Amino acid sequence: MEAIEELLQLSDSMRQASALLADEDIDDNSSSSNRRATTSLNVVALGNVGAGKSAVLNSLIGHPILPTGENGATRAPISVDLSRDSSVSSKSIVLQIDNKSQQVSASALRHSLQDRLSKGSSGRARDEIYLKLRTSTAPPLKLIDLPGLDQRFMDDSMISEYVEHNDAILLVIVPASQASEISSARALKLAKEYDAESTRTVGVISKIDLSATDSKALAAVQALLSNQGPPKTSDIPWIALIGQSVSIASAQSGAGSESSLETAWRAESESLKSILTGSPQSKLGRVALVDALAGQIRNRMKLRVPNLLSGLQGKSQLIQDELVRLGEQMVSSAEGTRALALELCREFEDKFLLHITGGEGSGWKVVASFEGNFPNRIKQLPLDRHFDINNVKRIVLEADGYQPYLISPEKGLRSLIKIVLEMAKEPSRLCVDEVHHVLVDIVSAAASATPGLGRYPPFKREVVAIASAALDNFKDEAKKMVVALVDMERAFVPPQHFIRLVQRRMERQRREEELKNRSSKKAVEAEQSMLNRASSPQTGVQQTGGSLKSMKDKSAQQDKDVPEEPTLQTAGPGGEITAGFLSKKSAKTNGWSRRWFVLNEKTGKLGYTRKQEERHFRGVITLEECNIEEISDEDEPPRKSSKDKKANGPEKGPSLVFKITSKVPYKTVLKAHSAVVLKAESVADKIEWLNKIRNVVQPSTGGQVKGESSVPIRHSLSDGSLDTMAARRPADPEEELRWMSQEVRGYIEAVLNSLAANVPKAVVLCQVEKAKEDMLNQLYSSISLNVP
């Protein structure tokens, strides 16, 4: 026990030396802190469920405070930080919480731990349970009781958090009944993985009394104790224990005796001697375990001391050289101290500017936030939820109060714009916070990269504190700026957008009326044609003469005079959907491909598929943004004279080809194509396609299409009669509201795109640029005033 107390003093000295080498402050009060700063006195217990880990640690503590048995299985890491106090009775335990001390009993601690472990025991690991105790019986160690390694939630990350430290002692605990199969124990494999040379590993064979009649198990235990076990175990010091079943129980039976624990530990050693005859005394019992732990801790410290001494000597030489360089008078005078401080600030300024503007630092993370996280957060705003028709109806209803709107729900739409744009404030604030964290990291990195500041840790912390305070102020200003940008968009909505909204609604209504009038006019014309045919007289053959050729010519002439009927298909309540085959010219092969086209005059879209039965369009053209014109067939030969026409047969018919282009020269029409060339199946089909597409492209021009064909184009315009006007149905209010909300959504998306471009500018101005100028000016001013 005394050996470990001496090692504790050496460990504190080594910790102070490490802090000096790392340019850190040495906190004299660290010994009274809640967590031990060094890991050289940590003992981590490794073993499966039921191996007796908690019982072994209870034996080390001298009190049964850790739950044992099936109901007390460890389900979360328990860390017990022990300190020895000879003034405390051997029966007493003092629990330290913050700066307060409270005397508790072992049973109360054990029941409290058992309750905490049993609450919510769902098979997953929980946070560490930390206790700091003072006793007169325990060595000054930090004991860590890990859950059983064979539990499902014990993953590698949780284990490595405790065992990867080079100074932590690994306590491999295996029950005597499994000593013959020690090579397959996971605890041993982990110890070899993190400590291949076994310089910080101690093995414990527990529950010897439960295997006293198992000769095979006892033989395996004696082989391990004599270092004659499997090759993996030969370089590990092994200790045999009975555990708390003898040590703690015997200690509790000696009421009022200060030496009861020592008596119990001697009794445990004698029991082990009788079971393991011939085994060395130094490998049996709790006292042997404490000595083995002290030996491994001493070995680890011996490895570190030479490196620490070398580092301290180098540090001392650096300080001596710095004193020689600065001169004794310069450091001792106030002017010299101020000049030195300003020189260090200039070094820090150079490093900071290099980190923020060059490629060595983290300046690129500012741009990464602008181009990655911030735009993604803007795109992920729940616009669909806010523009759901039920939500829009609710907002419009609430905005208008007791008087509903008459023509356009302007108040409701403005309220909707304000609500949705309000959501843009949070991504803007997060963008400011991200840039702030980047700048703080750059300040820390620049301070660490400044050699002069490393020689004066207190001054280094002061520089970082002043710079960080300035950055906090810049962050607050940047947040006010970006919120003001959002509020600016919320406060004023340009009226041109609502004017354009009404204009587009009127155009759409006019287009729908033209579709309805055209369909009704077709029905009237078809009925009139049937009546004319029915009332025309039936004439017989009045000519008996004439040749067969003249009769064929007349028949052909009659067939030619009869206009061709279109073969297109129509659908929808007002016939607004038209479908049929068109040939599309390929831009690559210059050939024609027959495709099935579908025109929706209500939405103004023209889509096509490869086959008629396909359900998904391979391409869609927005006709409202396009022009249409007739062109001649490129495969048609040049025109000939009238003599040639008579010699070569009848004149070729009009072209079936027409072209769709964008109204804006640099925009595409379909995919990457700036023009789409189409060919109809017949003249009638072409005329029908042109009429329908014209009504979408040019709804208010009366139906003019550029071209060179002399074929007359049919017009379907409203006749303006009272009957037609009376047949119009009022527009669906919900459909109108849905259409207007989509228009407002388009405006909001444009505003969000504008914010995505302007918020980074505000952040750069308020944070990055001020950090390069104002922060450094504040640093110089503060140092000049505060340095004596």
mmCIF file with all atom_site columns, C-alpha atoms in Angstrom, residues 175-338:
data_model
loop_
_atom_site.group_PDB
_atom_site.id
_atom_site.type_symbol
_atom_site.label_atom_id
_atom_site.label_alt_id
_atom_site.label_comp_id
_atom_site.label_asym_id
_atom_site.label_entity_id
_atom_site.label_seq_id
_atom_site.pdbx_PDB_ins_code
_atom_site.Cartn_x
_atom_site.Cartn_y
_atom_site.Cartn_z
_atom_site.occupancy
_atom_site.B_iso_or_equiv
_atom_site.pdbx_formal_charge
_atom_site.auth_seq_id
_atom_site.auth_comp_id
_atom_site.auth_asym_id
_atom_site.auth_atom_id
_atom_site.pdbx_PDB_model_num
ATOM 1   C CA . PRO A 1 175 ? -12.836 -17.457 -13.120 1.00 0.00 ? 175 PRO A CA 1
ATOM 2   C CA . ALA A 1 176 ? -10.928 -20.568 -12.063 1.00 0.00 ? 176 ALA A CA 1
ATOM 3   C CA . SER A 1 177 ? -13.478 -22.799 -13.804 1.00 0.00 ? 177 SER A CA 1
ATOM 4   C CA . GLN A 1 178 ? -12.385 -21.331 -17.176 1.00 0.00 ? 178 GLN A CA 1
ATOM 5   C CA . ALA A 1 179 ? -8.634  -21.351 -16.510 1.00 0.00 ? 179 ALA A CA 1
ATOM 6   C CA . SER A 1 180 ? -8.124  -24.365 -18.788 1.00 0.00 ? 180 SER A CA 1
ATOM 7   C CA . GLU A 1 181 ? -9.622  -22.362 -21.689 1.00 0.00 ? 181 GLU A CA 1
ATOM 8   C CA . ILE A 1 182 ? -7.803  -19.112 -20.960 1.00 0.00 ? 182 ILE A CA 1
ATOM 9   C CA . SER A 1 183 ? -6.456  -18.799 -24.526 1.00 0.00 ? 183 SER A CA 1
ATOM 10  C CA . SER A 1 184 ? -9.964  -18.165 -25.902 1.00 0.00 ? 184 SER A CA 1
ATOM 11  C CA . ALA A 1 185 ? -10.931 -15.547 -23.296 1.00 0.00 ? 185 ALA A CA 1
ATOM 12  C CA . ARG A 1 186 ? -11.895 -12.256 -24.925 1.00 0.00 ? 186 ARG A CA 1
ATOM 13  C CA . ALA A 1 187 ? -10.443 -10.268 -22.035 1.00 0.00 ? 187 ALA A CA 1
ATOM 14  C CA . LEU A 1 188 ? -7.001  -11.764 -22.722 1.00 0.00 ? 188 LEU A CA 1
ATOM 15  C CA . LYS A 1 189 ? -7.317  -11.078 -26.462 1.00 0.00 ? 189 LYS A CA 1
ATOM 16  C CA . LEU A 1 190 ? -8.182  -7.416  -25.809 1.00 0.00 ? 190 LEU A CA 1
ATOM 17  C CA . ALA A 1 191 ? -5.275  -7.047  -23.404 1.00 0.00 ? 191 ALA A CA 1
ATOM 18  C CA . LYS A 1 192 ? -2.872  -8.448  -26.017 1.00 0.00 ? 192 LYS A CA 1
ATOM 19  C CA . GLU A 1 193 ? -4.363  -6.183  -28.680 1.00 0.00 ? 193 GLU A CA 1
ATOM 20  C CA . TYR A 1 194 ? -3.714  -2.996  -26.682 1.00 0.00 ? 194 TYR A CA 1
ATOM 21  C CA . ASP A 1 195 ? -0.669  -4.213  -24.696 1.00 0.00 ? 195 ASP A CA 1
ATOM 22  C CA . ALA A 1 196 ? 1.222   -6.689  -26.832 1.00 0.00 ? 196 ALA A CA 1
ATOM 23  C CA . GLU A 1 197 ? 4.272   -6.779  -24.519 1.00 0.00 ? 197 GLU A CA 1
ATOM 24  C CA . SER A 1 198 ? 2.147   -7.121  -21.332 1.00 0.00 ? 198 SER A CA 1
ATOM 25  C CA . THR A 1 199 ? 3.912   -4.203  -19.623 1.00 0.00 ? 199 THR A CA 1
ATOM 26  C CA . ARG A 1 200 ? 0.659   -2.909  -18.151 1.00 0.00 ? 200 ARG A CA 1
ATOM 27  C CA . THR A 1 201 ? -1.409  -6.094  -17.771 1.00 0.00 ? 201 THR A CA 1
ATOM 28  C CA . VAL A 1 202 ? -2.165  -8.034  -14.567 1.00 0.00 ? 202 VAL A CA 1
ATOM 29  C CA . GLY A 1 203 ? -4.096  -11.315 -14.594 1.00 0.00 ? 203 GLY A CA 1
ATOM 30  C CA . VAL A 1 204 ? -6.497  -12.407 -11.831 1.00 0.00 ? 204 VAL A CA 1
ATOM 31  C CA . ILE A 1 205 ? -7.927  -15.906 -11.404 1.00 0.00 ? 205 ILE A CA 1
ATOM 32  C CA . SER A 1 206 ? -11.053 -15.472 -9.292  1.00 0.00 ? 206 SER A CA 1
ATOM 33  C CA . LYS A 1 207 ? -13.440 -17.803 -7.449  1.00 0.00 ? 207 LYS A CA 1
ATOM 34  C CA . ILE A 1 208 ? -10.753 -20.333 -6.510  1.00 0.00 ? 208 ILE A CA 1
ATOM 35  C CA . ASP A 1 209 ? -12.923 -21.669 -3.671  1.00 0.00 ? 209 ASP A CA 1
ATOM 36  C CA . LEU A 1 210 ? -15.724 -22.614 -6.108  1.00 0.00 ? 210 LEU A CA 1
ATOM 37  C CA . SER A 1 211 ? -13.332 -24.862 -8.080  1.00 0.00 ? 211 SER A CA 1
ATOM 38  C CA . ALA A 1 212 ? -11.551 -26.450 -5.094  1.00 0.00 ? 212 ALA A CA 1
ATOM 39  C CA . THR A 1 213 ? -12.757 -29.935 -6.122  1.00 0.00 ? 213 THR A CA 1
ATOM 40  C CA . ASP A 1 214 ? -12.003 -29.530 -9.856  1.00 0.00 ? 214 ASP A CA 1
ATOM 41  C CA . SER A 1 215 ? -8.513  -30.982 -10.279 1.00 0.00 ? 215 SER A CA 1
ATOM 42  C CA . LYS A 1 216 ? -8.283  -29.994 -13.949 1.00 0.00 ? 216 LYS A CA 1
ATOM 43  C CA . ALA A 1 217 ? -9.117  -26.367 -13.196 1.00 0.00 ? 217 ALA A CA 1
ATOM 44  C CA . LEU A 1 218 ? -6.667  -26.253 -10.267 1.00 0.00 ? 218 LEU A CA 1
ATOM 45  C CA . ALA A 1 219 ? -3.902  -27.685 -12.428 1.00 0.00 ? 219 ALA A CA 1
ATOM 46  C CA . ALA A 1 220 ? -4.517  -24.959 -15.042 1.00 0.00 ? 220 ALA A CA 1
ATOM 47  C CA . VAL A 1 221 ? -4.473  -22.295 -12.281 1.00 0.00 ? 221 VAL A CA 1
ATOM 48  C CA . GLN A 1 222 ? -1.152  -23.518 -10.868 1.00 0.00 ? 222 GLN A CA 1
ATOM 49  C CA . ALA A 1 223 ? 0.350   -23.541 -14.370 1.00 0.00 ? 223 ALA A CA 1
ATOM 50  C CA . LEU A 1 224 ? -0.661  -19.895 -14.843 1.00 0.00 ? 224 LEU A CA 1
ATOM 51  C CA . LEU A 1 225 ? 0.728   -18.878 -11.445 1.00 0.00 ? 225 LEU A CA 1
ATOM 52  C CA . SER A 1 226 ? 4.083   -20.476 -12.262 1.00 0.00 ? 226 SER A CA 1
ATOM 53  C CA . ASN A 1 227 ? 4.147   -18.819 -15.733 1.00 0.00 ? 227 ASN A CA 1
ATOM 54  C CA . GLN A 1 228 ? 3.903   -22.219 -17.435 1.00 0.00 ? 228 GLN A CA 1
ATOM 55  C CA . GLY A 1 229 ? 0.527   -21.672 -19.071 1.00 0.00 ? 229 GLY A CA 1
ATOM 56  C CA . PRO A 1 230 ? -0.226  -21.023 -22.779 1.00 0.00 ? 230 PRO A CA 1
ATOM 57  C CA . PRO A 1 231 ? 2.287   -18.811 -24.651 1.00 0.00 ? 231 PRO A CA 1
ATOM 58  C CA . LYS A 1 232 ? -0.038  -15.798 -24.554 1.00 0.00 ? 232 LYS A CA 1
ATOM 59  C CA . THR A 1 233 ? -0.084  -15.867 -20.730 1.00 0.00 ? 233 THR A CA 1
ATOM 60  C CA . SER A 1 234 ? 3.545   -16.503 -19.868 1.00 0.00 ? 234 SER A CA 1
ATOM 61  C CA . ASP A 1 235 ? 4.584   -12.830 -19.737 1.00 0.00 ? 235 ASP A CA 1
ATOM 62  C CA . ILE A 1 236 ? 1.619   -11.718 -17.538 1.00 0.00 ? 236 ILE A CA 1
ATOM 63  C CA . PRO A 1 237 ? 1.806   -11.714 -13.703 1.00 0.00 ? 237 PRO A CA 1
ATOM 64  C CA . TRP A 1 238 ? -1.107  -13.846 -12.463 1.00 0.00 ? 238 TRP A CA 1
ATOM 65  C CA . ILE A 1 239 ? -2.730  -13.596 -8.998  1.00 0.00 ? 239 ILE A CA 1
ATOM 66  C CA . ALA A 1 240 ? -5.197  -16.039 -7.425  1.00 0.00 ? 240 ALA A CA 1
ATOM 67  C CA . LEU A 1 241 ? -8.136  -14.670 -5.390  1.00 0.00 ? 241 LEU A CA 1
ATOM 68  C CA . ILE A 1 242 ? -11.163 -15.940 -3.556  1.00 0.00 ? 242 ILE A CA 1
ATOM 69  C CA . GLY A 1 243 ? -12.790 -12.493 -3.631  1.00 0.00 ? 243 GLY A CA 1
ATOM 70  C CA . GLN A 1 244 ? -15.211 -10.760 -1.359  1.00 0.00 ? 244 GLN A CA 1
ATOM 71  C CA . SER A 1 245 ? -16.809 -14.026 -0.287  1.00 0.00 ? 245 SER A CA 1
ATOM 72  C CA . VAL A 1 246 ? -13.971 -14.422 2.240   1.00 0.00 ? 246 VAL A CA 1
ATOM 73  C CA . SER A 1 247 ? -12.218 -11.034 2.540   1.00 0.00 ? 247 SER A CA 1
ATOM 74  C CA . ILE A 1 248 ? -15.189 -8.710  2.899   1.00 0.00 ? 248 ILE A CA 1
ATOM 75  C CA . ALA A 1 249 ? -17.427 -11.136 4.778   1.00 0.00 ? 249 ALA A CA 1
ATOM 76  C CA . SER A 1 250 ? -14.684 -11.827 7.296   1.00 0.00 ? 250 SER A CA 1
ATOM 77  C CA . ALA A 1 251 ? -13.995 -8.093  7.657   1.00 0.00 ? 251 ALA A CA 1
ATOM 78  C CA . GLN A 1 252 ? -17.617 -7.392  8.474   1.00 0.00 ? 252 GLN A CA 1
ATOM 79  C CA . SER A 1 253 ? -17.711 -10.087 11.131  1.00 0.00 ? 253 SER A CA 1
ATOM 80  C CA . GLY A 1 254 ? -14.973 -8.418  13.160  1.00 0.00 ? 254 GLY A CA 1
ATOM 81  C CA . ALA A 1 255 ? -17.097 -5.729  14.741  1.00 0.00 ? 255 ALA A CA 1
ATOM 82  C CA . GLY A 1 256 ? -15.149 -2.765  16.037  1.00 0.00 ? 256 GLY A CA 1
ATOM 83  C CA . SER A 1 257 ? -11.721 -4.201  15.245  1.00 0.00 ? 257 SER A CA 1
ATOM 84  C CA . GLU A 1 258 ? -9.438  -1.914  13.274  1.00 0.00 ? 258 GLU A CA 1
ATOM 85  C CA . SER A 1 259 ? -7.317  -4.872  12.115  1.00 0.00 ? 259 SER A CA 1
ATOM 86  C CA . SER A 1 260 ? -10.259 -6.975  10.910  1.00 0.00 ? 260 SER A CA 1
ATOM 87  C CA . LEU A 1 261 ? -9.521  -6.372  7.213   1.00 0.00 ? 261 LEU A CA 1
ATOM 88  C CA . GLU A 1 262 ? -5.877  -7.410  7.559   1.00 0.00 ? 262 GLU A CA 1
ATOM 89  C CA . THR A 1 263 ? -7.030  -10.507 9.429   1.00 0.00 ? 263 THR A CA 1
ATOM 90  C CA . ALA A 1 264 ? -9.506  -11.351 6.660   1.00 0.00 ? 264 ALA A CA 1
ATOM 91  C CA . TRP A 1 265 ? -6.889  -10.894 3.941   1.00 0.00 ? 265 TRP A CA 1
ATOM 92  C CA . ARG A 1 266 ? -4.477  -13.198 5.825   1.00 0.00 ? 266 ARG A CA 1
ATOM 93  C CA . ALA A 1 267 ? -7.297  -15.740 6.165   1.00 0.00 ? 267 ALA A CA 1
ATOM 94  C CA . GLU A 1 268 ? -7.892  -15.537 2.408   1.00 0.00 ? 268 GLU A CA 1
ATOM 95  C CA . SER A 1 269 ? -4.186  -16.190 1.788   1.00 0.00 ? 269 SER A CA 1
ATOM 96  C CA . GLU A 1 270 ? -4.188  -19.219 4.099   1.00 0.00 ? 270 GLU A CA 1
ATOM 97  C CA . SER A 1 271 ? -7.281  -20.628 2.350   1.00 0.00 ? 271 SER A CA 1
ATOM 98  C CA . LEU A 1 272 ? -5.606  -20.239 -1.037  1.00 0.00 ? 272 LEU A CA 1
ATOM 99  C CA . LYS A 1 273 ? -2.494  -22.024 0.295   1.00 0.00 ? 273 LYS A CA 1
ATOM 100 C CA . SER A 1 274 ? -4.575  -25.001 1.327   1.00 0.00 ? 274 SER A CA 1
ATOM 101 C CA . ILE A 1 275 ? -6.297  -25.181 -2.058  1.00 0.00 ? 275 ILE A CA 1
ATOM 102 C CA . LEU A 1 276 ? -3.309  -24.394 -4.298  1.00 0.00 ? 276 LEU A CA 1
ATOM 103 C CA . THR A 1 277 ? -0.585  -26.376 -2.539  1.00 0.00 ? 277 THR A CA 1
ATOM 104 C CA . GLY A 1 278 ? 2.897   -25.491 -3.699  1.00 0.00 ? 278 GLY A CA 1
ATOM 105 C CA . SER A 1 279 ? 1.977   -22.143 -5.216  1.00 0.00 ? 279 SER A CA 1
ATOM 106 C CA . PRO A 1 280 ? 4.208   -19.152 -4.311  1.00 0.00 ? 280 PRO A CA 1
ATOM 107 C CA . GLN A 1 281 ? 2.909   -16.881 -1.534  1.00 0.00 ? 281 GLN A CA 1
ATOM 108 C CA . SER A 1 282 ? 3.553   -13.792 -3.729  1.00 0.00 ? 282 SER A CA 1
ATOM 109 C CA . LYS A 1 283 ? 0.823   -14.941 -6.132  1.00 0.00 ? 283 LYS A CA 1
ATOM 110 C CA . LEU A 1 284 ? -1.959  -15.494 -3.605  1.00 0.00 ? 284 LEU A CA 1
ATOM 111 C CA . GLY A 1 285 ? -4.466  -13.047 -2.158  1.00 0.00 ? 285 GLY A CA 1
ATOM 112 C CA . ARG A 1 286 ? -5.349  -9.407  -2.142  1.00 0.00 ? 286 ARG A CA 1
ATOM 113 C CA . VAL A 1 287 ? -1.984  -8.176  -0.821  1.00 0.00 ? 287 VAL A CA 1
ATOM 114 C CA . ALA A 1 288 ? -0.241  -9.916  -3.720  1.00 0.00 ? 288 ALA A CA 1
ATOM 115 C CA . LEU A 1 289 ? -2.646  -8.212  -6.157  1.00 0.00 ? 289 LEU A CA 1
ATOM 116 C CA . VAL A 1 290 ? -1.807  -4.746  -4.768  1.00 0.00 ? 290 VAL A CA 1
ATOM 117 C CA . ASP A 1 291 ? 1.928   -5.478  -5.082  1.00 0.00 ? 291 ASP A CA 1
ATOM 118 C CA . ALA A 1 292 ? 1.488   -6.709  -8.676  1.00 0.00 ? 292 ALA A CA 1
ATOM 119 C CA . LEU A 1 293 ? -0.407  -3.537  -9.601  1.00 0.00 ? 293 LEU A CA 1
ATOM 120 C CA . ALA A 1 294 ? 2.286   -1.367  -8.008  1.00 0.00 ? 294 ALA A CA 1
ATOM 121 C CA . GLY A 1 295 ? 4.962   -3.229  -9.960  1.00 0.00 ? 295 GLY A CA 1
ATOM 122 C CA . GLN A 1 296 ? 3.270   -2.692  -13.330 1.00 0.00 ? 296 GLN A CA 1
ATOM 123 C CA . ILE A 1 297 ? 2.614   1.003   -12.557 1.00 0.00 ? 297 ILE A CA 1
ATOM 124 C CA . ARG A 1 298 ? 6.286   1.427   -11.608 1.00 0.00 ? 298 ARG A CA 1
ATOM 125 C CA . ASN A 1 299 ? 7.378   -0.179  -14.897 1.00 0.00 ? 299 ASN A CA 1
ATOM 126 C CA . ARG A 1 300 ? 5.228   2.204   -16.941 1.00 0.00 ? 300 ARG A CA 1
ATOM 127 C CA . MET A 1 301 ? 6.607   5.222   -15.092 1.00 0.00 ? 301 MET A CA 1
ATOM 128 C CA . LYS A 1 302 ? 10.179  4.113   -15.713 1.00 0.00 ? 302 LYS A CA 1
ATOM 129 C CA . LEU A 1 303 ? 9.498   4.189   -19.434 1.00 0.00 ? 303 LEU A CA 1
ATOM 130 C CA . ARG A 1 304 ? 8.176   7.768   -19.308 1.00 0.00 ? 304 ARG A CA 1
ATOM 131 C CA . VAL A 1 305 ? 10.672  9.416   -16.980 1.00 0.00 ? 305 VAL A CA 1
ATOM 132 C CA . PRO A 1 306 ? 13.604  9.598   -19.471 1.00 0.00 ? 306 PRO A CA 1
ATOM 133 C CA . ASN A 1 307 ? 11.428  11.275  -22.101 1.00 0.00 ? 307 ASN A CA 1
ATOM 134 C CA . LEU A 1 308 ? 10.132  13.799  -19.565 1.00 0.00 ? 308 LEU A CA 1
ATOM 135 C CA . LEU A 1 309 ? 13.629  14.634  -18.351 1.00 0.00 ? 309 LEU A CA 1
ATOM 136 C CA . SER A 1 310 ? 14.838  15.148  -21.906 1.00 0.00 ? 310 SER A CA 1
ATOM 137 C CA . GLY A 1 311 ? 11.886  17.400  -22.694 1.00 0.00 ? 311 GLY A CA 1
ATOM 138 C CA . LEU A 1 312 ? 12.385  19.467  -19.544 1.00 0.00 ? 312 LEU A CA 1
ATOM 139 C CA . GLN A 1 313 ? 16.039  19.974  -20.355 1.00 0.00 ? 313 GLN A CA 1
ATOM 140 C CA . GLY A 1 314 ? 15.153  21.146  -23.857 1.00 0.00 ? 314 GLY A CA 1
ATOM 141 C CA . LYS A 1 315 ? 12.496  23.485  -22.456 1.00 0.00 ? 315 LYS A CA 1
ATOM 142 C CA . SER A 1 316 ? 14.954  24.932  -19.982 1.00 0.00 ? 316 SER A CA 1
ATOM 143 C CA . GLN A 1 317 ? 17.465  25.578  -22.742 1.00 0.00 ? 317 GLN A CA 1
ATOM 144 C CA . LEU A 1 318 ? 14.817  27.389  -24.802 1.00 0.00 ? 318 LEU A CA 1
ATOM 145 C CA . ILE A 1 319 ? 13.995  29.643  -21.890 1.00 0.00 ? 319 ILE A CA 1
ATOM 146 C CA . GLN A 1 320 ? 17.659  30.412  -21.307 1.00 0.00 ? 320 GLN A CA 1
ATOM 147 C CA . ASP A 1 321 ? 18.150  31.280  -24.978 1.00 0.00 ? 321 ASP A CA 1
ATOM 148 C CA . GLU A 1 322 ? 15.077  33.526  -24.928 1.00 0.00 ? 322 GLU A CA 1
ATOM 149 C CA . LEU A 1 323 ? 16.369  35.402  -21.884 1.00 0.00 ? 323 LEU A CA 1
ATOM 150 C CA . VAL A 1 324 ? 19.697  35.927  -23.575 1.00 0.00 ? 324 VAL A CA 1
ATOM 151 C CA . ARG A 1 325 ? 17.965  37.191  -26.728 1.00 0.00 ? 325 ARG A CA 1
ATOM 152 C CA . LEU A 1 326 ? 15.664  39.609  -24.952 1.00 0.00 ? 326 LEU A CA 1
ATOM 153 C CA . GLY A 1 327 ? 18.119  40.891  -22.420 1.00 0.00 ? 327 GLY A CA 1
ATOM 154 C CA . GLU A 1 328 ? 17.585  41.259  -18.713 1.00 0.00 ? 328 GLU A CA 1
ATOM 155 C CA . GLN A 1 329 ? 16.707  44.998  -18.723 1.00 0.00 ? 329 GLN A CA 1
ATOM 156 C CA . MET A 1 330 ? 14.181  44.666  -21.568 1.00 0.00 ? 330 MET A CA 1
ATOM 157 C CA . VAL A 1 331 ? 12.139  42.026  -19.761 1.00 0.00 ? 331 VAL A CA 1
ATOM 158 C CA . SER A 1 332 ? 12.293  43.746  -16.385 1.00 0.00 ? 332 SER A CA 1
ATOM 159 C CA . SER A 1 333 ? 11.127  47.200  -17.588 1.00 0.00 ? 333 SER A CA 1
ATOM 160 C CA . ALA A 1 334 ? 7.532   48.170  -18.375 1.00 0.00 ? 334 ALA A CA 1
ATOM 161 C CA . GLU A 1 335 ? 8.451   49.553  -21.790 1.00 0.00 ? 335 GLU A CA 1
ATOM 162 C CA . GLY A 1 336 ? 10.297  46.395  -22.677 1.00 0.00 ? 336 GLY A CA 1
ATOM 163 C CA . THR A 1 337 ? 7.364   44.226  -21.589 1.00 0.00 ? 337 THR A CA 1
ATOM 164 C CA . ARG A 1 338 ? 4.930   46.286  -23.684 1.00 0.00 ? 338 ARG A CA 1
#
